Structures are given as structure tokens and as C-alpha cells.
């Protein structure tokens, strides 16, 4: 077991996969010589060279076009879109091309590529560099969508995404890059489409994703210590495929569901889970579903304002105490 | 054609510290002498596309084909001349006016027509339709419905060919309407920056849907669009299959020799509307008849063949019969092949769900 940061886990996963497979290439802006704008790809350029770790022009559509064209002809590209907000610049290639290619070819072609991107808020970057856009990807059939919350999950899930024959959107939460965690030694490949139960409690099930996971964990400890409420915490990890088996089981056990979502409120992934719960285990519920989200506003830049928008551990505790007690 | 074909100079590139191939000459590439067999092959390939598209148009009118249907009639010389210059290492990608490209790639007319009629025997089992068809076996990578999107994808095909050192070239076709899409600019820059083996074949049929190039494009000489990047370009009479083939040979050699991308502007014309639902009122009847009567690529090549003495008009009529029979067979297959089972809805979304 080594202690790694979330950002180091990114580079470790890519290096692990590039060492074992010559067909893995990595494309993006400032990923090579500069080591990544978040320093998440440090060392890769030196180890694998400029042919395999390609610094690109600032041309998101060309980056994803290159990734798609080469994925159709035998390569396994990893493309980095520096900030997830920039996916809007190349959404044509994501939504109209990459996601639909397998279907439109009648299964003749697969699309073994990964689009990595720095997602989410908490860094005071303002409305155009802080959005939590995993829901954009979740609503497009033909994509897999992953958002890890810990260094071990980054490494294992990113490796799995690179080996996966389908296109995977890999959302790294940028405020998590400095966090540390233990990562097993040696080759690590996790399983896509699996949620993880991080804490067991009998009173309420908190379902969270990415940066909301550590906040939910903190809130759960607080709820236990201060209010005598024991919470189960489920880390969703993968929005597509969604591990409904684990998620529904854990909700049924407590009869109460709280989703913690970084996204603006409308059409967040938690609404989809609430809908599945209403469909499939409505009679297991002991009370209303609670969704804790960022309000439906663009993200502000100022410290005080941004902190007031994203769900915090304090807010999670407060809402659960108010609504469940 | 009204405009004489031209050629753009390749600019020397600064900063990369290496010599590029010399600029393409400003005159049109000289047509090599094609032998009798080659001429006949071009003729037959163009005729197959023409007859196929005529049939597709009829079937659309009869309600046997739904949705969109963009016919390639008039532009046959472009794809036939280009395809004659490539081999099995090379990849092809285009937009939604794609039936001709598929036939020229050697795809089975039955499978193409059955995709148009939405049958299980279609290349994409009925899930693609007219605009979205593919054949991995024939290195045909679509068939794309979004104007310009195939250009970064075709650049990616070239990226993989270069990375894997296959010697392959990517033929990336786009229309005159696509050149003003932002992603085309991004792709051109990346292709030249990385010396990718891609030929951008701009099929200038004068109209992007109903808007003429003159009204849509500040740059009128589309073959020069790669010039700021140092990409050689050439304007070609796209109604003349021999001129197309000559330009194609030169461009393919440029790419295979590791000199990076190339732009070919094909001056061509579509006789029919943008799609079957377009009556094409934005142009005059005289303009269309002039092209049909005086510049038709198939009629003109038939004259060359007959004058050369290798075949008579009767021989060519016989060939037309054979081609028509292939198209009739394709049309029958496309009506007899079963409709896809509803279970097909949920297959091919992902490899692993």
C-alpha cells in the first residue's frame, strides 16, 4: 500500500496501461511537457515520449476527432479535455459521433476510448471553469460515465476505463486532486458500473458522488456523534452503468434516501435515482426522498458565494436533521 | 466549368526546421494516359452510382425509402477518380451524401439499398439509414450527418495510420458547405502540425443546401483553405474522372511520402436538390441543363471510350444493362430483406452494458 494523491493516481493509472499496451495513446492540451494544468500527468511525457503523450493545439474538436478516428482503427486513445466546461466546445463529437458510432454501424465498430476531464467546483474558478457536468454525459445513450472520489478509485477505475471497449467519460473532481489515500501496490484494475458502500448505518442512506463523497462521510460522522443518526454512505462511482442493485438494496435497508449532488438541481443524477426508487422500491420508503444539490444557478467565483452553493458537510447534517428527525 | 482549375502554393513552414515538398504547380496536374481497361472501369463505376441513385430516387418517391436521401447524381467522377488512386491500406470518411462513396469503396449495393429501406440486410441493420452507414471491412468509416464532423474524424484516421505506420492515407471528403465549420479549421491545423497523411477532398458542388458558395463563403478559392497552414492545394475539374484521378495520384503520393496533408477542391455539380425534399429553386434550369448537357462525367467519358475505338456505343449499352441488373437486384433485396426485429433496438448501444 502506498499513499498517493488523487492526481498521482491519474498518472499511475495511465502509466500502468501505457506500459502494457502500445495502442494506448494520450492526447490533450498541456498534458505532456507541462505535466498537465493540474499536474495530474507528470512523468508520462518523459517515460513515453511525444509520440504517445501528445501535446495538442487548443482544439477540443480536433482532439476528440483524432481520438475517435484512431479508436475506430485500432488505437485506444485517452483524450484529456482540460476543464469539463470545455466539453461544450466539442459536444458534437461526444454526443453525435462517439456515443452513436457503435449503434449506427450496427455493431461493426467499437469505440475504445476515454475522455478524462477536470470537473466540478470548489476552486473559485467561476462559472466557466467549475461546472459539474457529469449529467450532460449521463443523458446521452452510448457513453459510460465514471466519477471517482478517492485515489484508489481513480487508479482502478481509470485503468478499467482504458481497457473497456466502450467510450468512457471520466470525470475527475478538480478540488480532490491534492487529497491523499492508500492505493494497493501492483497492477490495479477495478470494475466499472459498481457502487461502493463506504459506511453502514441503519437510519438513512446517503448516496453521493465524487467530491460529495468525503463531505457525506464527514456529515455521517457528525450525524452519529452529535445527533445519534446512523447513516449508510454509498459512493455511486459510476453513473452509467448505474449499480442499481447496490444502491436500491442500501436504500431499502434504511427506508430513507438522501442524494448529495454537486450539480445544479434540475435533472441531476439524483433525480434519476429518485425516479428509479419511486418505481421499484416505493413501498420500502419510510419518508420523502431528500435531494441536496447546488441551487439552479451558475457557479459564482467569490469564496463566500461558492461555499454557499455547493453542498457542505454542515448543510448535509442540517438538512438531514431537519427533515428526518 | 466556368472556373479554370488552379493550384495553391505550399508555403514554407517556419519553426519546424525541416524542408517540405515543393509547392504544387499552379497549373492543373497533367492527365496521364489511362488504358482502355481503366477507362472502362471508371465508366462502369460511375454508371453504377448513377443508376443506383436514380433507383433510390424512384424508391423514395414510392415511399419505400423514408427520412433523408441525398443523391450523388452529377458528382460521380469525384469519388470514382479518387478511389482509383488508393488501396486497401487507406481509409475513407465522408458526410451524409454518401451512397456513391460506399459503392466506390466496393460495398455491396444490396446492403446499401437495404439500409435505405430500413431492412435487417442493410449495412447497419437499419439503425443507420441513408446518412449513417459504415463498412469496417471496406475501410469506410461513414456516413456522418453533422456537417463537418467527419473532418476531425478523418484526421484521426490519419493519426492512427501514422502512429501504426501502416502507410495508409485517409481520404476525408467534405462539401463546400462544410468548409466554414470551425472544426474543419481545427483539423487542418492539427493535420499539418503533425504531418498526418490525410487528403481533404472538398466536393464543391456550388451550393451548401440552398446557399451558393458565393453567398456563404468569404474565401471563394476553397483549394487555398489549407494555405495558411502550409498545406498544398489544387483545384480540379471534378466532372472529369481522369483529371480527378491524376490529382488523386499526386495527392496520395504526397501523403504516403510523409509530407503531411493535402487539399483537393473538386469543382462538381449535383443535378438533384440537396435532398429529395429540395426542389432547388435557388438556381436556374439553364444552369442545371448546361451541366447535364455539356459537362456530364459519364456522357463525356463514353465519348472518349468510343472515340478511342476500344468499345462501341452498343458495347456501352450492354454494360448499362448489366449495371441496371445489379441495381434491380439491389432494389429487390432491399424490399425482400426483413424489417429489423424490435430486439435490435437494444443491441449495439455498448459492447458491454
mmCIF file of C-alpha atoms in Angstrom, chain A residues 72-180:
data_model
loop_
_atom_site.group_PDB
_atom_site.id
_atom_site.type_symbol
_atom_site.label_atom_id
_atom_site.label_comp_id
_atom_site.label_asym_id
_atom_site.label_seq_id
_atom_site.Cartn_x
_atom_site.Cartn_y
_atom_site.Cartn_z
ATOM 1 C CA UNK A 72 -12.131 3.151 -34.948
ATOM 2 C CA UNK A 73 -8.877 1.933 -36.464
ATOM 3 C CA UNK A 74 -7.256 0.048 -33.620
ATOM 4 C CA UNK A 75 -5.854 2.521 -31.101
ATOM 5 C CA UNK A 76 -7.048 3.024 -27.516
ATOM 6 C CA UNK A 77 -6.780 6.760 -27.069
ATOM 7 C CA UNK A 78 -7.121 8.712 -23.858
ATOM 8 C CA UNK A 79 -8.153 12.293 -24.568
ATOM 9 C CA UNK A 80 -7.982 14.992 -21.947
ATOM 10 C CA UNK A 81 -10.391 17.909 -22.024
ATOM 11 C CA UNK A 82 -8.707 20.270 -19.586
ATOM 12 C CA UNK A 83 -11.868 21.560 -17.882
ATOM 13 C CA UNK A 84 -15.161 19.721 -18.220
ATOM 14 C CA UNK A 85 -16.822 23.020 -19.117
ATOM 15 C CA UNK A 86 -14.903 22.823 -22.411
ATOM 16 C CA UNK A 87 -16.828 19.702 -23.338
ATOM 17 C CA UNK A 88 -19.438 22.144 -24.590
ATOM 18 C CA UNK A 89 -16.934 23.172 -27.275
ATOM 19 C CA UNK A 90 -16.655 19.620 -28.628
ATOM 20 C CA UNK A 91 -20.011 18.187 -27.625
ATOM 21 C CA UNK A 92 -20.806 17.412 -31.266
ATOM 22 C CA UNK A 93 -18.074 14.805 -31.391
ATOM 23 C CA UNK A 94 -19.077 13.416 -27.984
ATOM 24 C CA UNK A 95 -22.837 13.322 -28.346
ATOM 25 C CA UNK A 96 -23.398 12.937 -32.075
ATOM 26 C CA UNK A 97 -20.375 10.919 -33.072
ATOM 27 C CA UNK A 98 -18.602 8.945 -30.331
ATOM 28 C CA UNK A 99 -21.747 7.962 -28.444
ATOM 29 C CA UNK A 100 -23.640 6.849 -31.538
ATOM 30 C CA UNK A 101 -20.982 5.245 -33.688
ATOM 31 C CA UNK A 102 -21.415 1.691 -32.489
ATOM 32 C CA UNK A 103 -25.172 1.795 -32.878
ATOM 33 C CA UNK A 104 -25.106 3.467 -36.270
ATOM 34 C CA UNK A 105 -22.609 0.933 -37.580
ATOM 35 C CA UNK A 106 -24.838 -1.915 -36.499
ATOM 36 C CA UNK A 107 -22.138 -3.120 -34.128
ATOM 37 C CA UNK A 108 -19.336 -3.169 -36.721
ATOM 38 C CA UNK A 109 -17.207 -0.751 -34.764
ATOM 39 C CA UNK A 110 -16.423 -0.211 -31.130
ATOM 40 C CA UNK A 111 -15.090 2.933 -29.557
ATOM 41 C CA UNK A 112 -12.398 2.011 -27.006
ATOM 42 C CA UNK A 113 -11.538 5.499 -25.815
ATOM 43 C CA UNK A 114 -11.521 7.505 -22.609
ATOM 44 C CA UNK A 115 -12.256 11.199 -22.255
ATOM 45 C CA UNK A 116 -10.728 12.439 -18.998
ATOM 46 C CA UNK A 117 -11.672 15.818 -17.691
ATOM 47 C CA UNK A 118 -11.348 18.018 -14.597
ATOM 48 C CA UNK A 119 -14.863 18.566 -13.351
ATOM 49 C CA UNK A 120 -16.604 20.487 -10.615
ATOM 50 C CA UNK A 121 -16.241 23.422 -8.271
ATOM 51 C CA UNK A 122 -14.592 24.432 -5.042
ATOM 52 C CA UNK A 123 -11.596 26.151 -6.611
ATOM 53 C CA UNK A 124 -13.020 29.676 -7.078
ATOM 54 C CA UNK A 125 -12.693 29.418 -10.855
ATOM 55 C CA UNK A 126 -16.140 30.892 -11.543
ATOM 56 C CA UNK A 127 -18.969 29.870 -13.812
ATOM 57 C CA UNK A 128 -16.993 28.708 -16.863
ATOM 58 C CA UNK A 129 -14.397 26.525 -15.111
ATOM 59 C CA UNK A 130 -16.318 24.968 -12.231
ATOM 60 C CA UNK A 131 -19.353 23.209 -13.559
ATOM 61 C CA UNK A 132 -20.319 19.745 -12.554
ATOM 62 C CA UNK A 133 -21.375 18.379 -15.944
ATOM 63 C CA UNK A 134 -21.462 14.621 -15.483
ATOM 64 C CA UNK A 135 -25.206 14.774 -16.027
ATOM 65 C CA UNK A 136 -24.691 16.059 -19.574
ATOM 66 C CA UNK A 137 -22.912 12.810 -20.331
ATOM 67 C CA UNK A 138 -25.296 10.635 -18.339
ATOM 68 C CA UNK A 139 -28.220 11.577 -20.554
ATOM 69 C CA UNK A 140 -26.550 10.507 -23.824
ATOM 70 C CA UNK A 141 -27.089 6.831 -24.708
ATOM 71 C CA UNK A 142 -23.862 5.131 -25.765
ATOM 72 C CA UNK A 143 -21.480 6.587 -23.177
ATOM 73 C CA UNK A 144 -20.206 5.215 -19.898
ATOM 74 C CA UNK A 145 -19.806 7.779 -17.132
ATOM 75 C CA UNK A 146 -17.441 7.465 -14.180
ATOM 76 C CA UNK A 147 -16.639 9.913 -11.369
ATOM 77 C CA UNK A 148 -14.233 8.634 -8.679
ATOM 78 C CA UNK A 149 -13.903 10.057 -5.162
ATOM 79 C CA UNK A 150 -10.594 8.576 -3.931
ATOM 80 C CA UNK A 151 -7.060 7.937 -5.231
ATOM 81 C CA UNK A 152 -7.581 4.152 -5.219
ATOM 82 C CA UNK A 153 -10.772 4.511 -7.233
ATOM 83 C CA UNK A 154 -9.061 6.899 -9.649
ATOM 84 C CA UNK A 155 -6.369 4.376 -10.379
ATOM 85 C CA UNK A 156 -8.555 1.292 -10.575
ATOM 86 C CA UNK A 157 -11.448 2.833 -12.452
ATOM 87 C CA UNK A 158 -9.272 4.765 -14.912
ATOM 88 C CA UNK A 159 -7.369 1.582 -15.738
ATOM 89 C CA UNK A 160 -10.666 -0.225 -16.220
ATOM 90 C CA UNK A 161 -11.944 2.610 -18.422
ATOM 91 C CA UNK A 162 -8.851 2.416 -20.643
ATOM 92 C CA UNK A 163 -9.327 -1.348 -21.080
ATOM 93 C CA UNK A 164 -13.061 -1.028 -21.686
ATOM 94 C CA UNK A 165 -14.214 -1.451 -25.308
ATOM 95 C CA UNK A 166 -16.766 1.372 -24.976
ATOM 96 C CA UNK A 167 -16.316 5.142 -24.741
ATOM 97 C CA UNK A 168 -15.922 6.230 -21.119
ATOM 98 C CA UNK A 169 -16.298 9.770 -19.832
ATOM 99 C CA UNK A 170 -14.039 10.015 -16.787
ATOM 100 C CA UNK A 171 -14.827 12.952 -14.518
ATOM 101 C CA UNK A 172 -12.057 13.853 -12.062
ATOM 102 C CA UNK A 173 -13.222 16.319 -9.429
ATOM 103 C CA UNK A 174 -10.591 19.027 -9.539
ATOM 104 C CA UNK A 175 -10.764 20.031 -5.869
ATOM 105 C CA UNK A 176 -9.892 16.420 -4.981
ATOM 106 C CA UNK A 177 -6.536 16.407 -6.824
ATOM 107 C CA UNK A 178 -4.499 17.115 -3.651
ATOM 108 C CA UNK A 179 -6.265 14.603 -1.392
ATOM 109 C CA UNK A 180 -4.314 11.547 -0.305
#
